[in-house]
Short mmCIF file of N, CA and C in Angstrom, two decimals:
data_model
loop_
_atom_site.label_atom_id
_atom_site.label_comp_id
_atom_site.label_asym_id
_atom_site.label_seq_id
_atom_site.Cartn_x
_atom_site.Cartn_y
_atom_site.Cartn_z
N MET U 887 -103.05 158.95 162.60
CA MET U 887 -102.54 159.87 161.33
C MET U 887 -103.52 158.15 160.84
N LEU U 888 -104.16 158.63 160.16
CA LEU U 888 -104.36 157.53 158.79
C LEU U 888 -103.40 157.05 157.56
N PHE U 889 -102.70 158.43 157.27
CA PHE U 889 -102.00 158.28 155.78
C PHE U 889 -100.56 158.57 156.39
N LYS U 890 -99.59 157.58 155.83
CA LYS U 890 -98.01 158.21 156.71
C LYS U 890 -97.61 158.90 155.03
N ARG U 891 -96.80 159.76 155.71
CA ARG U 891 -96.65 160.68 154.64
C ARG U 891 -94.94 159.92 153.79
N ARG U 892 -95.00 159.74 152.51
CA ARG U 892 -94.03 159.06 152.07
C ARG U 892 -92.76 160.02 151.81
N ARG U 893 -91.52 159.49 151.90
CA ARG U 893 -90.44 160.01 152.04
C ARG U 893 -90.12 160.11 150.25
N ARG U 894 -89.51 161.03 149.63
CA ARG U 894 -88.88 160.82 148.42
C ARG U 894 -87.27 159.97 148.56
N PRO U 895 -86.94 158.89 147.97
CA PRO U 895 -85.91 158.73 147.97
C PRO U 895 -84.66 159.59 147.36
N GLN U 896 -83.61 159.73 148.14
CA GLN U 896 -82.83 160.58 147.53
C GLN U 896 -82.00 160.25 146.76
N THR U 897 -81.79 160.56 145.53
CA THR U 897 -80.77 160.01 144.32
C THR U 897 -79.73 160.62 144.38
N ALA U 898 -78.38 159.91 144.29
CA ALA U 898 -77.23 160.19 144.29
C ALA U 898 -77.25 160.77 143.01
N SER U 899 -75.87 161.97 142.84
CA SER U 899 -75.78 162.34 141.04
C SER U 899 -74.90 161.39 140.81
N ALA U 900 -75.30 160.65 140.41
CA ALA U 900 -74.90 159.58 139.55
C ALA U 900 -74.46 159.72 138.38
N ALA U 901 -73.27 159.07 137.75
CA ALA U 901 -72.63 159.54 136.24
C ALA U 901 -73.45 158.89 135.25
N PRO U 902 -73.95 159.62 133.92
CA PRO U 902 -74.95 159.74 133.21
C PRO U 902 -74.67 158.30 132.40
N GLU U 903 -75.77 157.30 132.41
CA GLU U 903 -75.99 156.27 132.11
C GLU U 903 -74.71 156.07 130.47
N PRO U 904 -73.97 155.09 130.31
CA PRO U 904 -73.68 155.04 129.09
C PRO U 904 -74.28 154.47 127.88
N CYS U 905 -74.19 155.18 126.70
CA CYS U 905 -75.15 154.99 125.30
C CYS U 905 -74.99 153.58 125.07
N THR U 906 -75.96 152.86 124.84
CA THR U 906 -76.34 151.41 124.58
C THR U 906 -77.05 151.29 123.75
N GLU U 907 -77.45 152.49 123.02
CA GLU U 907 -78.11 152.07 121.94
C GLU U 907 -77.10 151.32 120.32
N PRO U 908 -77.68 150.67 120.12
CA PRO U 908 -77.03 150.06 118.96
C PRO U 908 -76.32 151.09 117.72
N LEU U 909 -75.86 150.64 117.15
CA LEU U 909 -75.53 151.69 115.91
C LEU U 909 -76.59 151.78 114.41
N ASP U 910 -76.70 152.67 114.01
CA ASP U 910 -77.85 152.99 113.21
C ASP U 910 -77.58 151.88 111.69
N PRO U 911 -78.50 150.91 111.67
CA PRO U 911 -77.33 150.04 110.69
C PRO U 911 -77.56 150.56 109.32
N ALA U 912 -77.78 151.79 109.02
CA ALA U 912 -78.34 152.67 107.72
C ALA U 912 -76.98 153.53 108.11
N LEU U 913 -76.06 153.64 109.13
CA LEU U 913 -74.82 154.19 109.14
C LEU U 913 -73.86 153.53 109.40
N TYR U 914 -74.20 152.08 109.76
CA TYR U 914 -72.85 151.25 110.00
C TYR U 914 -72.17 151.09 108.00
N GLY U 915 -70.74 151.50 108.65
CA GLY U 915 -69.84 151.38 107.51
C GLY U 915 -69.83 152.90 106.74
N LYS U 916 -70.39 154.06 107.49
CA LYS U 916 -70.31 155.06 106.63
C LYS U 916 -70.31 155.95 107.21
N LEU U 917 -69.23 157.36 106.79
CA LEU U 917 -68.80 158.03 107.47
C LEU U 917 -70.31 159.42 107.26
N VAL U 918 -70.14 159.79 108.68
CA VAL U 918 -71.06 160.92 108.87
C VAL U 918 -70.48 162.25 108.88
N ASP U 919 -70.53 163.11 107.74
CA ASP U 919 -69.90 164.42 107.33
C ASP U 919 -67.98 164.29 107.15
N GLY U 920 -67.74 163.07 106.87
CA GLY U 920 -66.13 162.98 106.97
C GLY U 920 -65.72 162.24 108.31
N ASP U 921 -66.46 162.07 109.36
CA ASP U 921 -66.00 161.45 110.63
C ASP U 921 -66.74 160.07 111.02
N LEU U 922 -66.19 159.16 111.58
CA LEU U 922 -66.40 158.28 112.16
C LEU U 922 -67.91 158.28 112.85
N PRO U 923 -69.09 157.72 112.68
CA PRO U 923 -70.16 157.72 113.34
C PRO U 923 -69.57 157.72 114.66
N ALA U 924 -70.93 158.15 115.76
CA ALA U 924 -70.62 158.17 116.97
C ALA U 924 -71.02 156.59 117.57
N GLY U 925 -70.15 156.05 118.40
CA GLY U 925 -69.81 154.45 118.47
C GLY U 925 -69.47 153.81 117.82
N TRP U 926 -68.86 153.96 116.44
CA TRP U 926 -67.98 152.93 115.82
C TRP U 926 -67.03 152.75 116.35
N LEU U 927 -66.12 153.65 116.98
CA LEU U 927 -64.83 152.86 117.35
C LEU U 927 -64.87 151.93 118.52
N GLU U 928 -65.88 151.94 119.70
CA GLU U 928 -65.98 151.37 120.44
C GLU U 928 -66.82 150.16 120.10
N PHE U 929 -67.59 149.89 118.90
CA PHE U 929 -68.51 148.65 118.67
C PHE U 929 -66.95 147.71 117.99
N HIS U 930 -66.00 148.52 116.81
CA HIS U 930 -65.26 147.85 116.59
C HIS U 930 -63.71 147.54 117.00
N ARG U 931 -63.41 148.04 118.47
CA ARG U 931 -62.53 148.23 118.97
C ARG U 931 -62.06 146.85 119.09
N PRO U 932 -62.54 145.40 119.38
CA PRO U 932 -61.99 144.49 119.77
C PRO U 932 -61.01 143.93 117.97
N PHE U 933 -61.60 144.60 116.79
CA PHE U 933 -60.67 143.93 115.76
C PHE U 933 -59.70 145.15 115.47
N LEU U 934 -60.18 146.29 115.99
CA LEU U 934 -59.16 146.83 115.58
C LEU U 934 -57.77 146.95 116.79
N ASN U 935 -57.90 146.81 118.01
CA ASN U 935 -56.59 146.73 118.76
C ASN U 935 -56.21 145.44 118.43
N SER U 936 -56.54 144.05 117.81
CA SER U 936 -55.89 143.42 117.59
C SER U 936 -55.06 143.58 116.82
N ARG U 937 -55.55 143.90 115.84
CA ARG U 937 -54.62 144.55 114.49
C ARG U 937 -53.51 145.44 114.60
N ASP U 938 -53.99 146.56 115.77
CA ASP U 938 -53.21 147.66 115.73
C ASP U 938 -51.96 147.14 116.96
N GLU U 939 -52.68 146.38 117.89
CA GLU U 939 -51.20 145.77 118.79
C GLU U 939 -50.57 144.78 118.11
N LEU U 940 -51.10 143.98 117.10
CA LEU U 940 -49.70 143.05 116.21
C LEU U 940 -48.84 143.96 115.35
N LEU U 941 -49.29 145.23 114.77
CA LEU U 941 -48.44 145.93 114.11
C LEU U 941 -47.12 146.59 115.12
N LEU U 942 -48.17 146.81 116.39
CA LEU U 942 -46.85 147.63 117.23
C LEU U 942 -45.88 146.80 117.78
N MET U 943 -46.50 145.46 117.94
CA MET U 943 -45.56 144.42 118.44
C MET U 943 -44.26 143.98 117.22
N LEU U 944 -44.67 144.06 115.89
CA LEU U 944 -43.93 143.86 114.79
C LEU U 944 -43.14 145.33 114.93
N GLU U 945 -43.27 146.47 115.25
CA GLU U 945 -42.41 147.43 115.09
C GLU U 945 -41.52 147.47 116.08
N SER U 946 -41.83 146.69 117.30
CA SER U 946 -40.87 146.79 118.46
C SER U 946 -39.78 145.80 118.26
N GLU U 947 -40.29 144.77 117.90
CA GLU U 947 -39.12 143.77 117.82
C GLU U 947 -38.02 143.76 116.67
N THR U 948 -39.01 144.77 115.30
CA THR U 948 -37.66 145.33 114.40
C THR U 948 -36.85 146.07 115.07
N ALA U 949 -37.09 146.99 116.00
CA ALA U 949 -36.29 147.66 116.12
C ALA U 949 -35.18 146.99 117.05
N CYS U 950 -35.43 145.92 117.70
CA CYS U 950 -34.17 145.01 118.32
C CYS U 950 -33.98 144.13 117.71
N ALA U 951 -34.07 143.64 116.71
CA ALA U 951 -33.76 142.68 115.58
C ALA U 951 -31.81 142.45 115.93
N PRO U 952 -31.50 141.02 116.13
CA PRO U 952 -30.42 140.49 116.56
C PRO U 952 -29.30 140.66 115.45
N ASP U 953 -30.09 140.71 114.36
CA ASP U 953 -29.04 140.55 113.05
C ASP U 953 -29.75 140.81 111.67
N GLU U 954 -28.74 140.85 110.53
CA GLU U 954 -29.80 141.27 109.57
C GLU U 954 -30.96 140.71 108.96
N GLY U 955 -30.65 139.54 109.12
CA GLY U 955 -31.62 138.07 108.54
C GLY U 955 -32.64 138.20 109.41
N SER U 956 -32.73 138.49 110.56
CA SER U 956 -34.05 138.40 111.32
C SER U 956 -34.67 139.85 111.27
N ALA U 957 -33.68 141.16 111.13
CA ALA U 957 -34.31 142.41 110.52
C ALA U 957 -35.30 142.00 109.73
N ARG U 958 -34.54 141.62 108.29
CA ARG U 958 -35.23 141.69 107.17
C ARG U 958 -36.66 141.06 107.26
N ALA U 959 -36.38 139.52 108.04
CA ALA U 959 -37.65 138.99 107.97
C ALA U 959 -38.91 139.46 109.02
N LEU U 960 -38.83 140.20 109.86
CA LEU U 960 -39.16 141.32 110.35
C LEU U 960 -39.76 142.51 110.16
N HIS U 961 -38.92 142.97 108.87
CA HIS U 961 -39.61 143.77 108.33
C HIS U 961 -40.30 143.44 107.32
N GLU U 962 -39.93 142.72 106.74
CA GLU U 962 -41.05 141.49 105.90
C GLU U 962 -42.41 141.24 106.11
N GLN U 963 -42.86 141.02 107.42
CA GLN U 963 -43.54 140.55 108.34
C GLN U 963 -44.55 141.58 108.45
N TYR U 964 -43.99 142.85 108.51
CA TYR U 964 -44.63 144.15 109.14
C TYR U 964 -44.80 144.44 107.70
N VAL U 965 -44.33 144.39 106.60
CA VAL U 965 -44.81 145.04 105.29
C VAL U 965 -46.23 143.92 105.07
N ALA U 966 -46.21 143.10 105.12
CA ALA U 966 -47.41 142.30 104.98
C ALA U 966 -48.33 142.23 105.73
N GLU U 967 -48.17 142.37 106.71
CA GLU U 967 -49.57 142.47 107.90
C GLU U 967 -49.90 143.88 107.45
N TYR U 968 -48.91 144.74 107.31
CA TYR U 968 -49.93 146.30 107.38
C TYR U 968 -50.41 145.80 105.56
N GLU U 969 -50.20 145.52 105.16
CA GLU U 969 -51.15 145.14 103.67
C GLU U 969 -52.06 144.27 103.87
N ALA U 970 -51.71 143.28 104.45
CA ALA U 970 -53.19 142.92 104.99
C ALA U 970 -54.24 143.36 105.71
N TYR U 971 -53.96 144.05 106.55
CA TYR U 971 -54.90 145.02 107.22
C TYR U 971 -55.39 146.22 106.51
N ARG U 972 -54.54 146.89 105.80
CA ARG U 972 -55.17 147.68 104.69
C ARG U 972 -56.35 147.43 103.71
N VAL U 973 -55.72 145.68 103.35
CA VAL U 973 -56.81 145.13 102.16
C VAL U 973 -58.09 144.78 103.28
N GLU U 974 -58.18 144.69 104.36
CA GLU U 974 -59.17 144.10 105.21
C GLU U 974 -60.04 145.63 105.50
N CYS U 975 -59.49 146.47 105.74
CA CYS U 975 -60.10 147.67 106.20
C CYS U 975 -60.70 147.97 104.64
N ASP U 976 -60.15 148.03 103.33
CA ASP U 976 -61.11 148.56 102.12
C ASP U 976 -62.24 147.58 101.89
N ARG U 977 -61.78 146.21 102.24
CA ARG U 977 -62.80 145.27 102.40
C ARG U 977 -64.48 145.61 102.99
N ARG U 978 -64.12 146.23 104.30
CA ARG U 978 -64.91 146.54 105.45
C ARG U 978 -65.45 147.90 104.98
N GLY U 979 -65.21 148.62 104.40
CA GLY U 979 -65.76 149.83 104.15
C GLY U 979 -65.31 151.25 104.52
N GLU U 980 -65.90 152.52 104.30
CA GLU U 980 -65.15 153.47 104.45
C GLU U 980 -64.84 153.81 105.76
N CYS U 981 -65.63 153.59 106.68
CA CYS U 981 -65.14 153.84 108.14
C CYS U 981 -64.04 153.10 108.50
N PHE U 982 -63.97 151.80 108.04
CA PHE U 982 -61.80 151.07 108.18
C PHE U 982 -61.25 151.77 107.52
N VAL U 983 -61.63 152.37 105.90
CA VAL U 983 -60.35 152.81 105.43
C VAL U 983 -59.46 154.18 106.64
N LYS U 984 -61.27 154.83 106.56
CA LYS U 984 -60.54 156.43 107.14
C LYS U 984 -59.75 156.07 108.86
N TYR U 985 -60.19 154.92 109.43
CA TYR U 985 -59.34 154.80 110.51
C TYR U 985 -57.87 154.33 110.28
N PHE U 986 -57.87 153.50 109.26
CA PHE U 986 -56.47 153.07 108.77
C PHE U 986 -55.82 154.00 108.44
N ALA U 987 -56.54 154.96 107.53
CA ALA U 987 -55.62 156.40 106.97
C ALA U 987 -55.29 157.16 108.24
N ASP U 988 -56.32 157.13 109.10
CA ASP U 988 -56.07 158.11 110.06
C ASP U 988 -54.73 158.06 111.18
N THR U 989 -55.13 156.27 111.23
CA THR U 989 -53.94 155.52 112.47
C THR U 989 -52.47 154.95 111.71
N HIS U 990 -52.75 154.70 110.63
CA HIS U 990 -51.57 154.05 110.67
C HIS U 990 -50.74 154.35 108.71
N SER U 991 -51.52 155.59 108.03
CA SER U 991 -51.05 156.11 107.04
C SER U 991 -49.09 156.62 107.34
N GLY U 992 -48.61 155.55 106.29
CA GLY U 992 -47.34 155.81 105.96
C GLY U 992 -46.48 154.82 106.94
N SER U 993 -46.84 154.39 108.00
CA SER U 993 -45.90 153.66 108.93
C SER U 993 -44.99 152.62 108.53
N ASP U 994 -45.63 152.24 107.64
CA ASP U 994 -44.97 151.25 106.60
C ASP U 994 -43.90 151.53 105.45
N LEU U 995 -43.67 152.82 105.59
CA LEU U 995 -42.33 153.44 104.69
C LEU U 995 -41.43 153.53 105.38
N PRO U 996 -41.13 153.31 106.35
CA PRO U 996 -39.59 153.02 107.22
C PRO U 996 -39.30 151.30 107.03
N HIS U 997 -40.05 150.52 106.84
CA HIS U 997 -40.15 149.35 106.70
C HIS U 997 -39.69 149.17 105.27
N ARG U 998 -40.50 150.17 104.23
CA ARG U 998 -40.27 149.42 102.74
C ARG U 998 -38.57 150.09 102.51
N GLU U 999 -38.49 151.08 103.18
CA GLU U 999 -37.00 151.78 102.92
C GLU U 999 -35.68 150.93 103.31
N TRP U 1000 -36.31 150.54 104.46
CA TRP U 1000 -35.07 149.07 105.12
C TRP U 1000 -34.86 148.14 104.17
N LEU U 1001 -36.06 147.76 103.81
CA LEU U 1001 -36.18 146.70 102.72
C LEU U 1001 -35.04 147.02 101.60
N SER U 1002 -35.48 148.06 100.94
CA SER U 1002 -35.09 148.64 99.80
C SER U 1002 -33.06 149.07 99.99
N ALA U 1003 -33.20 149.21 100.97
CA ALA U 1003 -31.84 149.55 101.57
C ALA U 1003 -30.92 148.50 101.66
N HIS U 1004 -31.47 147.55 102.12
CA HIS U 1004 -30.66 146.27 102.45
C HIS U 1004 -31.24 145.24 101.42
N PRO U 1005 -30.98 145.08 100.04
CA PRO U 1005 -31.36 144.03 99.29
C PRO U 1005 -30.78 142.54 99.10
N VAL U 1006 -31.17 141.47 99.01
CA VAL U 1006 -31.05 140.19 99.33
C VAL U 1006 -30.08 139.65 98.32
N ASP U 1007 -29.12 139.49 98.70
CA ASP U 1007 -27.69 138.90 98.14
C ASP U 1007 -28.23 137.92 96.78
#
């Protein structure tokens, strides 16, 4: 035989490749039909997770504060971090504002109510 018959390599049905296409710069920070653009959450996950985890940590520490003075300081710190996060999201654009509103809207109210119920002497 002059020519050998080539075998086609068999490919296993692999999982589809993850989308590695960068975000469209025209859509960066812009909502698409009222929703976050595809890939936005993954792209911004490091920033969002760090701020979300800080609020969760303060929430859990506030719940187990040993005395009223510690509780007051933790509630005040939670409200300050909440406001700083909200302002940073406002500065970064409408997608961040939507994420913050969907994820944290109203989570500061119990802390503000506690502070108003326990005024400083």
